[in-house]
């Protein structure tokens, strides 16, 4: 299995600001995935982050709003930019190591 | 388009009252179907992977089964600590990410 450390675990942010979420994995992995879980909803894939290349974004998500970095095989960041209350969600990073494993999530509240 | 539908949305059981959760799926080429448990404020915790129709897997009070159209998570004699949201997800052949259902929120009452 893979151990994933994600931080911050929660934050309350003002609208119009940005938040960067960090994800550290205890093993080298090719792909890291970022998901969003809106209140009462299931997980929706935002993007796939590959080391050494641009992230691949799913329909409805754009790089200007959710820029992603992947500087090495064990680390990635997701930034939520120019936040609005609609961005209030849990953000999760995930890796596939046989099965998919998840970080503890970042609970973001935008006020 | 991949689709995963879980039912019921919420389920309340008395301790010891066995039941089943349903996950119906539509996917073009199933690589695997996954069950996760999610506690409030935490990320999903892996439970099972099923790869082919007829496959069954068990872990303590949980048993997962798979057909060509749906999967069931059977909970036998549940305890209050089994209270959580149970998520079903499918992985398409050739894909790395998972496509999730909306989950079943299970509450087990002592």
XYZ file of C-alpha atoms in Angstrom:
221
model
C 0.000 0.000 0.000
C 0.945 3.667 -0.312
C 0.878 6.230 2.475
C -0.244 9.678 1.398
C 0.211 12.820 3.475
C -1.921 15.758 2.484
C -1.906 19.238 3.972
C -3.468 21.405 5.106
C -6.234 19.186 6.487
C -8.618 22.123 6.490
C -8.669 25.850 5.839
C -11.078 28.746 5.763
C -10.240 31.265 3.048
C -11.520 34.597 1.844
C -13.058 34.769 -1.598
C -10.669 35.951 -4.278
C -7.625 34.374 -2.628
C -5.761 31.177 -3.541
C -4.865 28.061 -1.579
C -2.167 25.527 -2.378
C -2.672 21.947 -1.225
C 0.315 19.647 -0.876
C 0.398 15.882 -1.360
C 3.387 13.716 -0.384
C 3.580 9.982 -1.136
C 5.920 7.511 0.542
C 6.660 5.739 -2.756
C 7.562 6.877 -6.250
C 4.513 6.885 -8.497
C 4.077 7.890 -12.113
C 0.624 9.392 -11.787
C -1.062 11.338 -9.038
C -4.732 12.219 -9.176
C -6.623 15.159 -7.718
C -10.310 14.767 -6.863
C -12.962 17.134 -5.571
C -15.794 16.060 -3.285
C -18.482 18.702 -2.982
C -20.853 18.604 -0.002
C -23.134 15.591 -0.240
C -21.574 14.533 -3.530
C -19.155 11.852 -4.596
C -15.618 12.236 -5.838
C -15.014 13.940 -9.176
C -11.644 13.785 -10.896
C -10.084 17.205 -11.451
C -6.847 16.258 -13.159
C -4.068 13.719 -13.507
C -0.552 14.901 -12.680
C 2.414 13.256 -14.375
C 5.969 14.055 -13.421
C 7.744 16.036 -16.116
C 4.689 16.966 -18.157
C 1.615 19.142 -18.020
C -1.312 17.867 -15.995
C -4.306 16.485 -17.861
C -7.566 18.157 -16.849
C -11.056 16.663 -16.960
C -13.968 18.373 -18.619
C -15.113 21.356 -16.569
C -11.739 21.978 -14.932
C -9.098 24.369 -16.298
C -5.461 25.003 -15.529
C -5.961 28.688 -14.730
C -8.343 27.787 -11.927
C -6.580 24.646 -10.678
C -2.860 24.844 -11.496
C -0.952 21.700 -10.587
C 2.728 21.110 -10.006
C 4.503 17.747 -10.063
C 8.193 18.414 -9.414
C 9.130 14.788 -8.636
C 7.722 11.283 -8.341
C 6.573 11.637 -4.719
C 5.087 15.123 -4.515
C 2.376 17.257 -6.094
C 0.484 20.445 -5.349
C -2.947 21.646 -6.379
C -3.768 25.344 -6.190
C -7.351 26.555 -6.023
C -7.190 30.058 -7.494
C -9.410 33.101 -7.163
C -11.707 31.195 -4.849
C -15.450 31.644 -4.549
C -17.890 29.983 -2.122
C -18.659 27.414 -4.838
C -15.122 26.088 -4.395
C -15.934 24.961 -0.859
C -15.266 21.234 -1.034
C -12.996 18.462 0.105
C -9.977 18.084 -2.159
C -8.255 14.690 -2.250
C -5.092 13.414 -3.839
C -4.785 9.814 -4.872
C -2.256 7.364 -6.254
C -2.682 3.953 -7.797
C -0.492 1.313 -6.167
C -2.377 -1.806 -7.170
C -5.531 -0.185 -5.885
C -6.213 3.523 -5.548
C -5.163 5.069 -2.240
C -6.225 8.454 -0.968
C -4.920 11.165 1.256
C -6.974 12.353 4.203
C -8.302 15.261 2.193
C -8.318 19.030 2.555
C -11.594 20.539 3.687
C -11.804 23.984 2.142
C -14.378 26.574 3.160
C -14.522 29.833 1.199
C -16.238 32.751 2.897
C -20.476 7.361 -20.728
C -19.481 5.625 -17.509
C -22.180 5.638 -14.880
C -22.271 4.352 -11.319
C -25.493 4.412 -9.292
C -25.590 3.431 -5.646
C -28.671 2.622 -3.622
C -30.024 3.322 -1.163
C -28.638 6.811 -0.520
C -28.934 6.239 3.203
C -29.577 3.167 5.321
C -30.270 2.848 9.028
C -29.850 -0.588 10.585
C -30.177 -1.931 14.058
C -27.032 -3.559 15.364
C -27.045 -7.164 14.123
C -29.522 -6.481 11.303
C -27.908 -7.715 8.076
C -28.479 -5.924 4.763
C -27.001 -5.199 1.336
C -25.868 -2.110 -0.514
C -26.221 -1.956 -4.286
C -23.940 -0.519 -6.946
C -25.193 -0.558 -10.542
C -22.700 0.354 -13.212
C -22.363 1.051 -16.897
C -18.860 1.123 -18.295
C -17.332 0.353 -21.651
C -14.802 -2.250 -20.643
C -14.537 -2.901 -16.912
C -11.050 -3.307 -15.535
C -12.200 -3.378 -11.914
C -14.930 -2.401 -9.473
C -13.842 -0.976 -6.144
C -15.498 -0.545 -2.774
C -14.323 2.098 -0.325
C -15.363 3.163 3.133
C -15.287 6.864 3.994
C -15.593 8.201 7.507
C -16.506 11.865 8.063
C -13.531 14.164 7.533
C -11.341 11.421 6.104
C -10.303 10.140 2.719
C -11.756 6.926 1.281
C -10.329 3.711 2.724
C -9.903 0.803 0.324
C -12.026 -2.297 1.004
C -12.237 -4.534 -2.082
C -11.479 -4.844 -5.762
C -13.567 -7.147 -7.974
C -12.457 -7.892 -11.508
C -14.899 -10.350 -13.056
C -18.526 -11.437 -12.800
C -19.017 -14.107 -10.189
C -16.116 -12.949 -8.059
C -16.653 -12.569 -4.311
C -14.450 -11.149 -1.587
C -14.892 -11.055 2.169
C -13.449 -9.059 5.012
C -14.809 -9.440 8.519
C -18.540 -8.592 8.332
C -18.378 -7.402 4.716
C -18.774 -9.423 1.548
C -18.647 -7.952 -1.951
C -20.046 -9.659 -5.037
C -20.020 -8.740 -8.710
C -22.254 -9.438 -11.705
C -22.037 -8.001 -15.203
C -24.294 -5.090 -14.252
C -24.014 -4.575 -10.516
C -22.170 -5.224 -7.317
C -23.472 -5.820 -3.830
C -21.838 -5.108 -0.511
C -23.384 -7.417 2.046
C -23.065 -6.470 5.683
C -23.639 -9.305 8.135
C -24.557 -8.541 11.750
C -23.315 -4.949 11.554
C -21.922 -3.072 14.525
C -22.050 0.687 15.244
C -18.424 1.006 14.125
C -19.520 -0.021 10.629
C -21.312 3.314 10.335
C -19.757 5.206 7.418
C -20.364 6.134 3.803
C -19.620 3.280 1.417
C -18.450 4.279 -2.035
C -18.422 2.198 -5.189
C -16.136 3.065 -8.107
C -15.323 1.586 -11.498
C -12.129 1.675 -13.485
C -12.341 1.458 -17.235
C -9.927 -0.733 -19.162
C -6.901 1.346 -20.072
C -7.704 4.099 -17.585
C -5.882 4.870 -14.365
C -8.494 6.944 -12.580
C -11.712 5.766 -10.929
C -15.288 6.881 -11.554
C -17.273 7.045 -8.325
C -20.888 6.648 -7.321
C -22.476 9.003 -4.813
C -22.272 6.531 -1.955
C -24.533 4.946 0.634
C -24.499 6.502 4.083
C -24.859 3.654 6.577
C -25.855 4.221 10.187
C -25.870 1.280 12.592
C -27.841 1.938 15.766
C -26.811 0.151 18.987
